[in-house]
Amino acid sequence: MIRTTLLATAAAFAFGALAAPATAQDIAITNATVATGDGSAPMEGATVVIRGGKVVAAGRGVAVPAGTRTIDGAGKWVTPGIFMPVTDLGLADVEGVGDSNDTRAARSRFSAALDASTAVNYASQHIAVSRAGGVTRASIVTAPGGAIFAGQGAVIDTGADRNAVVASRAFQMVTLGEAAARIAGGSRVAAYAELANALREAGEFAAGRWQGDGNLLTRADAEALAPVVTGAQPLYVHVERAADIRAVLSLPRRYPKLKLVLLGVSEGWIVADDIAAAGVPVIADPLDNLPASFEQLGATHSNVGRMVQAGVKVALGGLSGGITGPRIAPQFAGNLVALSQVPGATGLTWGQAFASISSIPAEISGFGGRFGVLSAGAAGDLVVWDGDPLEVSSAPVQVFIDGIEQPLDSHQTRLRDRYRDLDEGTLPKAYDW
């Protein structure tokens, strides 16, 4: 009986946040420091207006429509919600417990056909913690297991409702370099043979010529890769070494419709001009600065800054810290601002740094102008901060998604509140719900 009661209570806590209001509010936040997320510098004394779940206007001199709920933003910062690409939000509850972890399918018969959107747990506490950190949108994907293809990623929101998936099958992910060499048989040569064969068979499927006999892909994997070959679905390629990056950039010569996105790219700065010339966007970890492997010997803190300086579109992602990573994205972006003050190093301006965790990842994910930016017509995703969001001492005080104010509590905050009061009662503290 006790166990049943505890499970029921735990479920009530887990899903309690879902009782939040489900309708968008018309809101104006005035007299705040506003960053629109488009790369420009923050504006003091500005106003943001949201109506019907969408941004109406943001800037100085914006008129507030009569009857609109107005929040005095004096002393506060207002930004678009953070968009974190390539996470595993909602795919694992306890990382070390296999039953609750859907981040990898190493023994599956399928690879490219894996669809991350089918396993999203909208009640995941990691989503709640990220939401409280100002993350309002993210892309998710499983990790490669027994094949070089990781599967199809999805775009989600972090709202406290049951509809987390914004777009399923938004992109396909493949890993190359050292990891792919191990999976494919011990050599990069084998990994590229796997990739070439898969794209060939997918091309045959797209052209209606695919035959099951003698093919290496399952029908489901060939079907999943067909949109990649035709250019209908982007291909995210995890690669680190400069030579590997150049090899990937050459793929469109053979497959001209490929829409590439590079992920990782520790040595991207070495071939930044080539990446920029190819017009291929990058998702990079700004703190990936150590030669942790032979394909990362050129890793440096200046990697992101140098690529941006060369004209590469760079979003921050793949952040260290696994499923706890997205909420600390502003800290990572702030480090790049600080780096710009270090002699000999290359960082980003404040506007560039915030864009790398807002509008740019949204653009790479196919939602440019809709998410990660405060401009007319964009989704009403905004965060009110108690200070500069790129400073570690600042935190969100209000988060809106599609104009709906979101709860900022989570299992972590409830544990904090329970054990803040240490008065001893007749029962152990665990019974003090």
Coordinates of C-alpha atoms in Angstrom, one line a residue:
M1 CA 0.0 0.0 0.0
I2 CA 2.8 2.4 0.9
R3 CA 4.6 1.7 -2.3
T4 CA 1.4 2.3 -4.3
T5 CA 0.9 5.6 -2.5
L6 CA 4.4 6.7 -3.1
L7 CA 4.3 5.9 -6.8
A8 CA 0.9 7.7 -7.1
T9 CA 2.4 10.7 -5.3
A10 CA 5.5 10.7 -7.5
A11 CA 3.4 10.6 -10.6
A12 CA 1.3 13.5 -9.3
F13 CA 4.6 15.5 -8.9
A14 CA 5.9 14.4 -12.3
F15 CA 2.7 15.5 -14.1
G16 CA 1.6 18.3 -11.8
A17 CA 3.2 20.9 -14.0
L18 CA 1.0 19.9 -16.9
A19 CA -1.9 21.7 -15.2
A20 CA -0.4 25.0 -16.4
P21 CA -2.7 27.4 -18.4
A22 CA -3.0 26.3 -22.0
T23 CA -3.9 29.5 -23.7
A24 CA -1.6 32.2 -25.0
Q25 CA -1.6 35.5 -23.2
D26 CA -1.3 39.0 -24.7
I27 CA 1.7 40.5 -23.0
A28 CA 3.9 43.6 -23.1
I29 CA 7.1 43.8 -21.3
T30 CA 8.3 47.4 -21.1
N31 CA 11.4 49.3 -20.1
A32 CA 13.7 46.2 -20.2
T33 CA 17.0 45.4 -21.8
V34 CA 16.0 43.5 -24.9
A35 CA 18.1 41.2 -27.0
T36 CA 16.3 40.1 -30.2
G37 CA 18.6 37.1 -30.9
D38 CA 19.5 38.2 -34.4
G39 CA 23.1 39.0 -33.6
S40 CA 22.6 42.7 -32.8
A41 CA 23.6 44.2 -29.5
P42 CA 21.0 44.4 -26.6
M43 CA 18.8 47.5 -26.4
E44 CA 18.1 49.3 -23.1
G45 CA 14.6 50.7 -22.4
A46 CA 12.9 48.5 -25.0
T47 CA 9.5 46.8 -25.2
V48 CA 8.4 43.4 -26.4
V49 CA 4.7 42.8 -27.3
I50 CA 3.2 39.3 -27.8
R51 CA -0.3 38.7 -29.0
G52 CA -2.0 35.5 -30.0
G53 CA 1.1 33.5 -29.1
K54 CA 3.3 35.4 -31.5
V55 CA 5.7 38.3 -31.3
V56 CA 4.2 41.6 -32.6
A57 CA 7.1 43.9 -32.1
A58 CA 10.4 44.3 -30.1
G59 CA 12.5 47.4 -29.7
R60 CA 12.5 51.0 -28.5
G61 CA 9.4 53.1 -29.0
V62 CA 7.1 50.2 -29.5
A63 CA 3.4 51.1 -28.6
V64 CA 1.6 48.8 -26.2
P65 CA -2.0 48.0 -27.4
A66 CA -4.8 49.0 -25.1
G67 CA -5.9 46.2 -22.7
T68 CA -2.6 44.3 -22.9
R69 CA -1.2 42.9 -19.7
T70 CA 1.9 44.9 -19.1
I71 CA 5.0 43.8 -17.1
D72 CA 7.5 46.3 -15.9
G73 CA 10.8 45.0 -17.1
A74 CA 13.0 47.6 -15.3
G75 CA 16.2 46.0 -14.3
K76 CA 15.4 42.8 -16.3
W77 CA 16.6 41.4 -19.6
V78 CA 14.3 39.9 -22.2
T79 CA 15.5 37.5 -24.9
P80 CA 14.0 34.9 -27.2
G81 CA 14.0 31.4 -25.8
I82 CA 17.2 29.4 -26.2
F83 CA 17.2 26.8 -29.0
M84 CA 19.6 24.0 -28.3
P85 CA 20.4 21.7 -31.2
V86 CA 21.4 18.0 -31.0
T87 CA 20.4 17.1 -27.5
D88 CA 18.9 14.0 -25.9
L89 CA 16.2 15.9 -24.0
G90 CA 13.2 13.7 -23.3
L91 CA 15.0 10.5 -24.3
A92 CA 16.4 9.5 -20.9
D93 CA 15.2 9.9 -17.4
V94 CA 18.1 8.3 -15.5
E95 CA 21.1 8.1 -17.8
G96 CA 22.6 5.0 -16.0
V97 CA 19.3 3.1 -15.9
G98 CA 18.8 1.3 -19.2
D99 CA 15.0 0.9 -18.8
S100 CA 14.6 4.7 -18.8
N101 CA 17.3 5.4 -21.5
D102 CA 16.4 5.6 -25.2
T103 CA 19.4 7.5 -26.3
R104 CA 21.1 4.6 -28.1
A105 CA 19.9 1.4 -29.8
A106 CA 23.1 -0.5 -30.3
R107 CA 21.4 -3.9 -30.8
S108 CA 18.7 -2.8 -33.2
R109 CA 18.3 -4.2 -36.7
F110 CA 17.7 -0.6 -37.8
S111 CA 19.8 2.5 -37.9
A112 CA 18.7 5.3 -40.2
A113 CA 15.1 4.4 -39.7
L114 CA 15.2 5.1 -36.0
D115 CA 12.9 8.0 -35.2
A116 CA 13.7 10.0 -32.0
S117 CA 10.3 11.6 -31.9
T118 CA 8.7 8.2 -31.0
A119 CA 10.4 8.1 -27.6
V120 CA 10.0 11.6 -26.3
N121 CA 8.9 11.8 -22.7
Y122 CA 7.2 15.2 -22.4
A123 CA 7.2 14.8 -18.6
S124 CA 11.0 14.3 -18.4
Q125 CA 12.5 16.2 -15.5
H126 CA 15.4 17.1 -17.9
I127 CA 13.0 19.0 -20.0
A128 CA 11.6 20.8 -17.0
V129 CA 15.1 21.7 -15.8
S130 CA 16.1 23.0 -19.2
R131 CA 12.8 25.0 -19.5
A132 CA 13.7 26.7 -16.1
G133 CA 17.1 27.5 -17.6
G134 CA 15.5 29.4 -20.5
V135 CA 15.6 26.6 -23.2
T136 CA 12.3 26.7 -25.1
R137 CA 13.2 24.6 -28.2
A138 CA 15.6 21.9 -29.0
S139 CA 16.5 19.3 -31.5
I140 CA 16.9 15.7 -30.3
V141 CA 18.5 12.6 -31.8
T142 CA 19.7 9.2 -30.7
A143 CA 23.4 8.4 -30.7
P144 CA 25.0 5.9 -33.2
G145 CA 25.0 2.4 -31.9
G146 CA 25.8 -0.5 -34.1
A147 CA 25.9 1.5 -37.4
I148 CA 27.3 4.8 -38.6
F149 CA 23.8 6.2 -38.9
A150 CA 22.2 7.5 -35.7
G151 CA 18.7 7.9 -37.0
Q152 CA 16.2 10.7 -37.6
G153 CA 16.2 13.7 -35.3
A154 CA 13.2 15.8 -34.2
V155 CA 12.5 19.3 -33.1
I156 CA 10.7 19.7 -29.8
D157 CA 9.5 22.4 -27.4
T158 CA 10.0 22.3 -23.7
G159 CA 6.5 23.4 -22.8
A160 CA 4.6 21.9 -19.8
D161 CA 2.1 20.1 -22.0
R162 CA 1.8 16.8 -23.7
N163 CA 2.7 18.1 -27.2
A164 CA 6.4 18.3 -27.2
V165 CA 7.2 17.3 -30.8
V166 CA 7.2 20.2 -33.2
A167 CA 8.7 18.4 -36.2
S168 CA 9.5 14.7 -36.5
R169 CA 12.1 13.3 -38.9
A170 CA 13.6 16.8 -39.2
F171 CA 17.1 15.5 -40.1
Q172 CA 19.3 12.4 -40.4
M173 CA 22.5 12.0 -38.5
V174 CA 25.6 10.0 -39.4
T175 CA 29.0 9.8 -37.7
L176 CA 32.3 9.6 -39.5
G177 CA 35.9 9.8 -38.4
E178 CA 37.3 7.6 -35.6
A179 CA 34.0 6.5 -34.1
A180 CA 32.7 5.5 -37.5
A181 CA 35.9 3.7 -38.3
R182 CA 35.4 1.5 -35.2
I183 CA 31.8 0.8 -36.1
A184 CA 32.5 0.0 -39.7
G185 CA 35.4 -2.4 -39.2
G186 CA 38.4 -0.5 -38.0
S187 CA 39.2 2.1 -40.7
R188 CA 37.8 5.3 -42.1
V189 CA 38.0 3.6 -45.5
A190 CA 35.4 1.1 -44.4
A191 CA 33.2 3.9 -42.9
Y192 CA 33.2 5.8 -46.2
A193 CA 32.4 2.6 -48.1
E194 CA 29.4 2.1 -45.7
L195 CA 28.3 5.7 -46.4
A196 CA 28.7 5.4 -50.1
N197 CA 26.8 2.2 -50.3
A198 CA 23.9 3.5 -48.1
L199 CA 23.5 6.6 -50.2
R200 CA 23.6 4.5 -53.4
E201 CA 20.9 2.2 -52.1
A202 CA 18.8 5.1 -50.8
G203 CA 19.1 6.8 -54.2
E204 CA 17.8 3.6 -55.8
F205 CA 14.9 3.6 -53.3
A206 CA 14.1 7.2 -54.1
A207 CA 14.1 6.4 -57.8
G208 CA 11.8 3.4 -57.4
R209 CA 14.6 0.9 -58.4
W210 CA 15.4 -0.5 -54.9
Q211 CA 15.4 -4.3 -54.7
G212 CA 15.7 -6.1 -51.4
D213 CA 17.9 -8.9 -52.6
G214 CA 21.6 -8.3 -52.1
N215 CA 21.2 -4.9 -50.5
L216 CA 22.9 -4.2 -47.2
L217 CA 20.3 -1.7 -45.9
T218 CA 16.9 -2.8 -44.5
R219 CA 14.0 -1.5 -46.5
A220 CA 13.1 0.8 -43.6
D221 CA 16.7 2.2 -43.5
A222 CA 16.7 2.7 -47.3
E223 CA 13.3 4.5 -47.1
A224 CA 14.5 6.7 -44.2
L225 CA 17.6 7.8 -46.2
A226 CA 15.8 8.5 -49.5
P227 CA 14.9 12.1 -48.3
V228 CA 18.5 12.7 -47.6
V229 CA 19.6 11.8 -51.1
T230 CA 16.9 13.9 -52.6
G231 CA 17.7 16.9 -50.4
A232 CA 14.4 16.9 -48.6
Q233 CA 16.0 16.1 -45.3
P234 CA 19.3 17.6 -44.0
L235 CA 22.2 15.2 -43.2
Y236 CA 24.0 16.1 -39.9
V237 CA 27.6 14.7 -40.1
H238 CA 29.6 14.3 -36.9
V239 CA 33.2 14.8 -37.8
E240 CA 36.2 16.3 -36.1
R241 CA 39.5 16.2 -38.0
A242 CA 40.3 18.9 -40.6
A243 CA 41.0 16.3 -43.3
D244 CA 37.7 14.5 -42.5
I245 CA 35.8 17.8 -42.7
R246 CA 37.2 18.4 -46.2
A247 CA 36.3 14.9 -47.3
V248 CA 32.7 15.5 -46.1
L249 CA 32.6 18.8 -48.0
S250 CA 33.4 17.0 -51.2
L251 CA 30.4 14.7 -50.9
P252 CA 28.0 17.0 -52.8
R253 CA 30.2 16.6 -55.9
R254 CA 28.8 13.0 -56.1
Y255 CA 25.5 13.7 -54.3
P256 CA 24.6 17.2 -55.4
K257 CA 21.3 17.5 -53.5
L258 CA 22.8 16.7 -50.0
K259 CA 22.0 19.4 -47.4
L260 CA 24.9 19.1 -45.0
V261 CA 25.3 20.3 -41.4
L262 CA 28.6 19.6 -39.7
L263 CA 28.6 18.6 -36.0
G264 CA 31.6 18.6 -33.7
V265 CA 34.4 20.0 -36.0
S266 CA 37.1 20.5 -33.4
E267 CA 39.5 21.4 -36.1
G268 CA 37.1 23.4 -38.1
W269 CA 39.1 26.6 -37.8
I270 CA 41.9 25.0 -39.9
V271 CA 39.6 24.6 -42.9
A272 CA 37.2 27.4 -42.0
D273 CA 37.5 29.0 -45.5
D274 CA 36.5 25.8 -47.1
I275 CA 33.5 25.4 -44.9
A276 CA 32.4 29.0 -45.5
A277 CA 32.9 28.6 -49.3
A278 CA 30.7 25.5 -49.2
G279 CA 28.0 27.3 -47.3
V280 CA 27.7 24.5 -44.8
P281 CA 26.5 25.4 -41.3
V282 CA 28.2 24.1 -38.2
I283 CA 27.1 23.0 -34.7
A284 CA 30.1 23.0 -32.4
D285 CA 31.0 22.7 -28.7
P286 CA 32.9 25.9 -27.7
L287 CA 34.6 24.2 -24.8
D288 CA 35.9 21.3 -26.9
N289 CA 39.5 22.5 -26.6
L290 CA 41.6 19.5 -25.7
P291 CA 43.3 16.9 -27.9
A292 CA 41.1 14.2 -26.5
S293 CA 41.7 12.0 -29.5
F294 CA 43.9 11.9 -32.6
E295 CA 41.2 13.6 -34.6
Q296 CA 41.1 16.5 -32.2
L297 CA 44.8 17.5 -32.0
G298 CA 44.0 21.0 -33.3
A299 CA 41.2 21.7 -30.8
T300 CA 41.2 25.2 -29.4
H301 CA 38.9 27.6 -27.6
S302 CA 39.2 29.9 -30.6
N303 CA 37.6 27.4 -32.9
V304 CA 34.1 28.9 -33.0
G305 CA 35.4 32.5 -33.1
R306 CA 37.7 31.8 -36.0
M307 CA 35.0 30.0 -38.0
V308 CA 32.6 32.8 -37.5
Q309 CA 35.3 35.3 -38.5
A310 CA 35.7 33.3 -41.7
G311 CA 32.0 33.5 -42.5
V312 CA 30.8 30.2 -41.2
K313 CA 27.3 30.0 -39.6
V314 CA 28.0 28.4 -36.2
A315 CA 25.5 27.3 -33.5
L316 CA 26.6 26.0 -30.2
G317 CA 25.5 22.4 -29.5
G318 CA 26.7 19.0 -28.4
L319 CA 27.6 20.6 -25.1
S320 CA 29.5 18.8 -22.4
G321 CA 27.4 17.6 -19.6
G322 CA 25.0 15.3 -21.6
I323 CA 21.4 15.8 -20.7
T324 CA 22.1 18.5 -18.2
G325 CA 24.0 20.5 -20.8
P326 CA 21.3 22.6 -22.6
R327 CA 20.5 24.8 -19.5
I328 CA 24.1 25.9 -19.2
A329 CA 24.3 27.1 -22.9
P330 CA 24.3 30.8 -21.9
Q331 CA 27.4 30.1 -19.8
F332 CA 29.1 28.6 -22.8
A333 CA 28.1 31.5 -25.0
G334 CA 29.3 33.9 -22.3
N335 CA 32.7 32.2 -22.3
L336 CA 33.1 33.1 -26.0
V337 CA 32.4 36.8 -25.2
A338 CA 35.0 36.7 -22.5
L339 CA 37.4 35.0 -24.8
S340 CA 37.3 38.0 -27.2
Q341 CA 39.1 39.9 -24.4
V342 CA 42.0 37.5 -24.2
P343 CA 45.1 38.5 -26.2
G344 CA 45.7 36.2 -29.1
A345 CA 42.3 34.4 -28.8
T346 CA 39.2 34.8 -31.0
G347 CA 35.8 35.0 -29.4
L348 CA 32.4 36.5 -30.3
T349 CA 30.6 39.7 -29.6
W350 CA 27.7 39.6 -27.2
G351 CA 25.2 39.6 -30.0
Q352 CA 27.0 36.9 -32.0
A353 CA 27.3 34.7 -28.9
F354 CA 23.6 35.0 -28.1
A355 CA 22.6 34.3 -31.7
S356 CA 24.7 31.1 -31.5
I357 CA 22.2 29.7 -29.0
S358 CA 19.0 31.2 -30.4
S359 CA 18.4 32.3 -34.0
I360 CA 21.3 30.4 -35.7
P361 CA 20.4 26.9 -34.3
A362 CA 16.8 27.7 -35.2
E363 CA 17.9 28.5 -38.8
I364 CA 20.0 25.4 -39.1
S365 CA 17.0 23.4 -37.9
G366 CA 14.7 24.8 -40.5
F367 CA 12.9 27.3 -38.3
G368 CA 14.6 30.6 -39.2
G369 CA 12.4 33.6 -38.3
R370 CA 10.0 31.4 -36.3
F371 CA 12.1 30.4 -33.2
G372 CA 15.1 31.9 -31.4
V373 CA 14.3 35.5 -32.4
L374 CA 12.1 38.4 -31.3
S375 CA 10.7 39.7 -34.6
A376 CA 7.2 40.2 -35.9
G377 CA 5.5 36.9 -36.6
A378 CA 7.9 34.7 -34.6
A379 CA 6.7 32.3 -31.9
G380 CA 6.0 34.0 -28.6
D381 CA 9.0 32.2 -27.0
L382 CA 10.7 34.7 -24.6
V383 CA 12.6 34.6 -21.4
V384 CA 12.7 37.3 -18.7
W385 CA 16.1 37.2 -16.9
D386 CA 17.1 38.9 -13.7
G387 CA 20.3 40.1 -15.3
D388 CA 22.6 39.6 -18.3
P389 CA 21.7 36.1 -19.5
L390 CA 25.3 35.3 -20.5
E391 CA 26.5 35.9 -16.9
V392 CA 26.5 32.8 -14.7
S393 CA 24.9 34.8 -11.8
S394 CA 21.7 35.5 -13.9
A395 CA 18.7 33.3 -14.1
P396 CA 15.3 33.3 -15.8
V397 CA 12.4 34.6 -13.7
Q398 CA 9.7 34.1 -16.4
V399 CA 9.6 31.8 -19.5
F400 CA 6.9 32.0 -22.2
I401 CA 6.4 29.4 -25.0
D402 CA 4.0 30.4 -27.7
G403 CA 2.8 33.2 -25.4
I404 CA 2.0 30.8 -22.6
E405 CA 3.8 31.4 -19.3
Q406 CA 5.5 28.2 -18.1
P407 CA 6.2 26.7 -14.7
L408 CA 9.8 26.9 -13.6
D409 CA 9.6 24.2 -10.9
S410 CA 11.1 20.7 -11.3
H411 CA 11.9 17.7 -9.1
Q412 CA 15.2 19.5 -8.3
T413 CA 13.4 22.6 -6.9
R414 CA 10.9 20.5 -5.0
L415 CA 13.7 18.5 -3.3
R416 CA 15.4 21.8 -2.5
D417 CA 12.2 23.2 -0.9
R418 CA 11.5 20.0 1.0
Y419 CA 14.9 19.8 2.7
R420 CA 15.2 23.6 3.2
D421 CA 13.0 23.1 6.3
L422 CA 14.9 20.6 8.5
D423 CA 12.5 20.6 11.4
E424 CA 12.2 17.0 12.7
G425 CA 8.8 15.4 12.8
T426 CA 7.5 12.0 13.8
L427 CA 8.2 10.5 10.4
P428 CA 11.3 10.6 8.2
K429 CA 11.6 13.6 5.8
A430 CA 10.9 11.4 2.8
Y431 CA 7.2 11.3 4.0
D432 CA 6.9 15.1 4.1
W433 CA 5.2 15.7 0.8

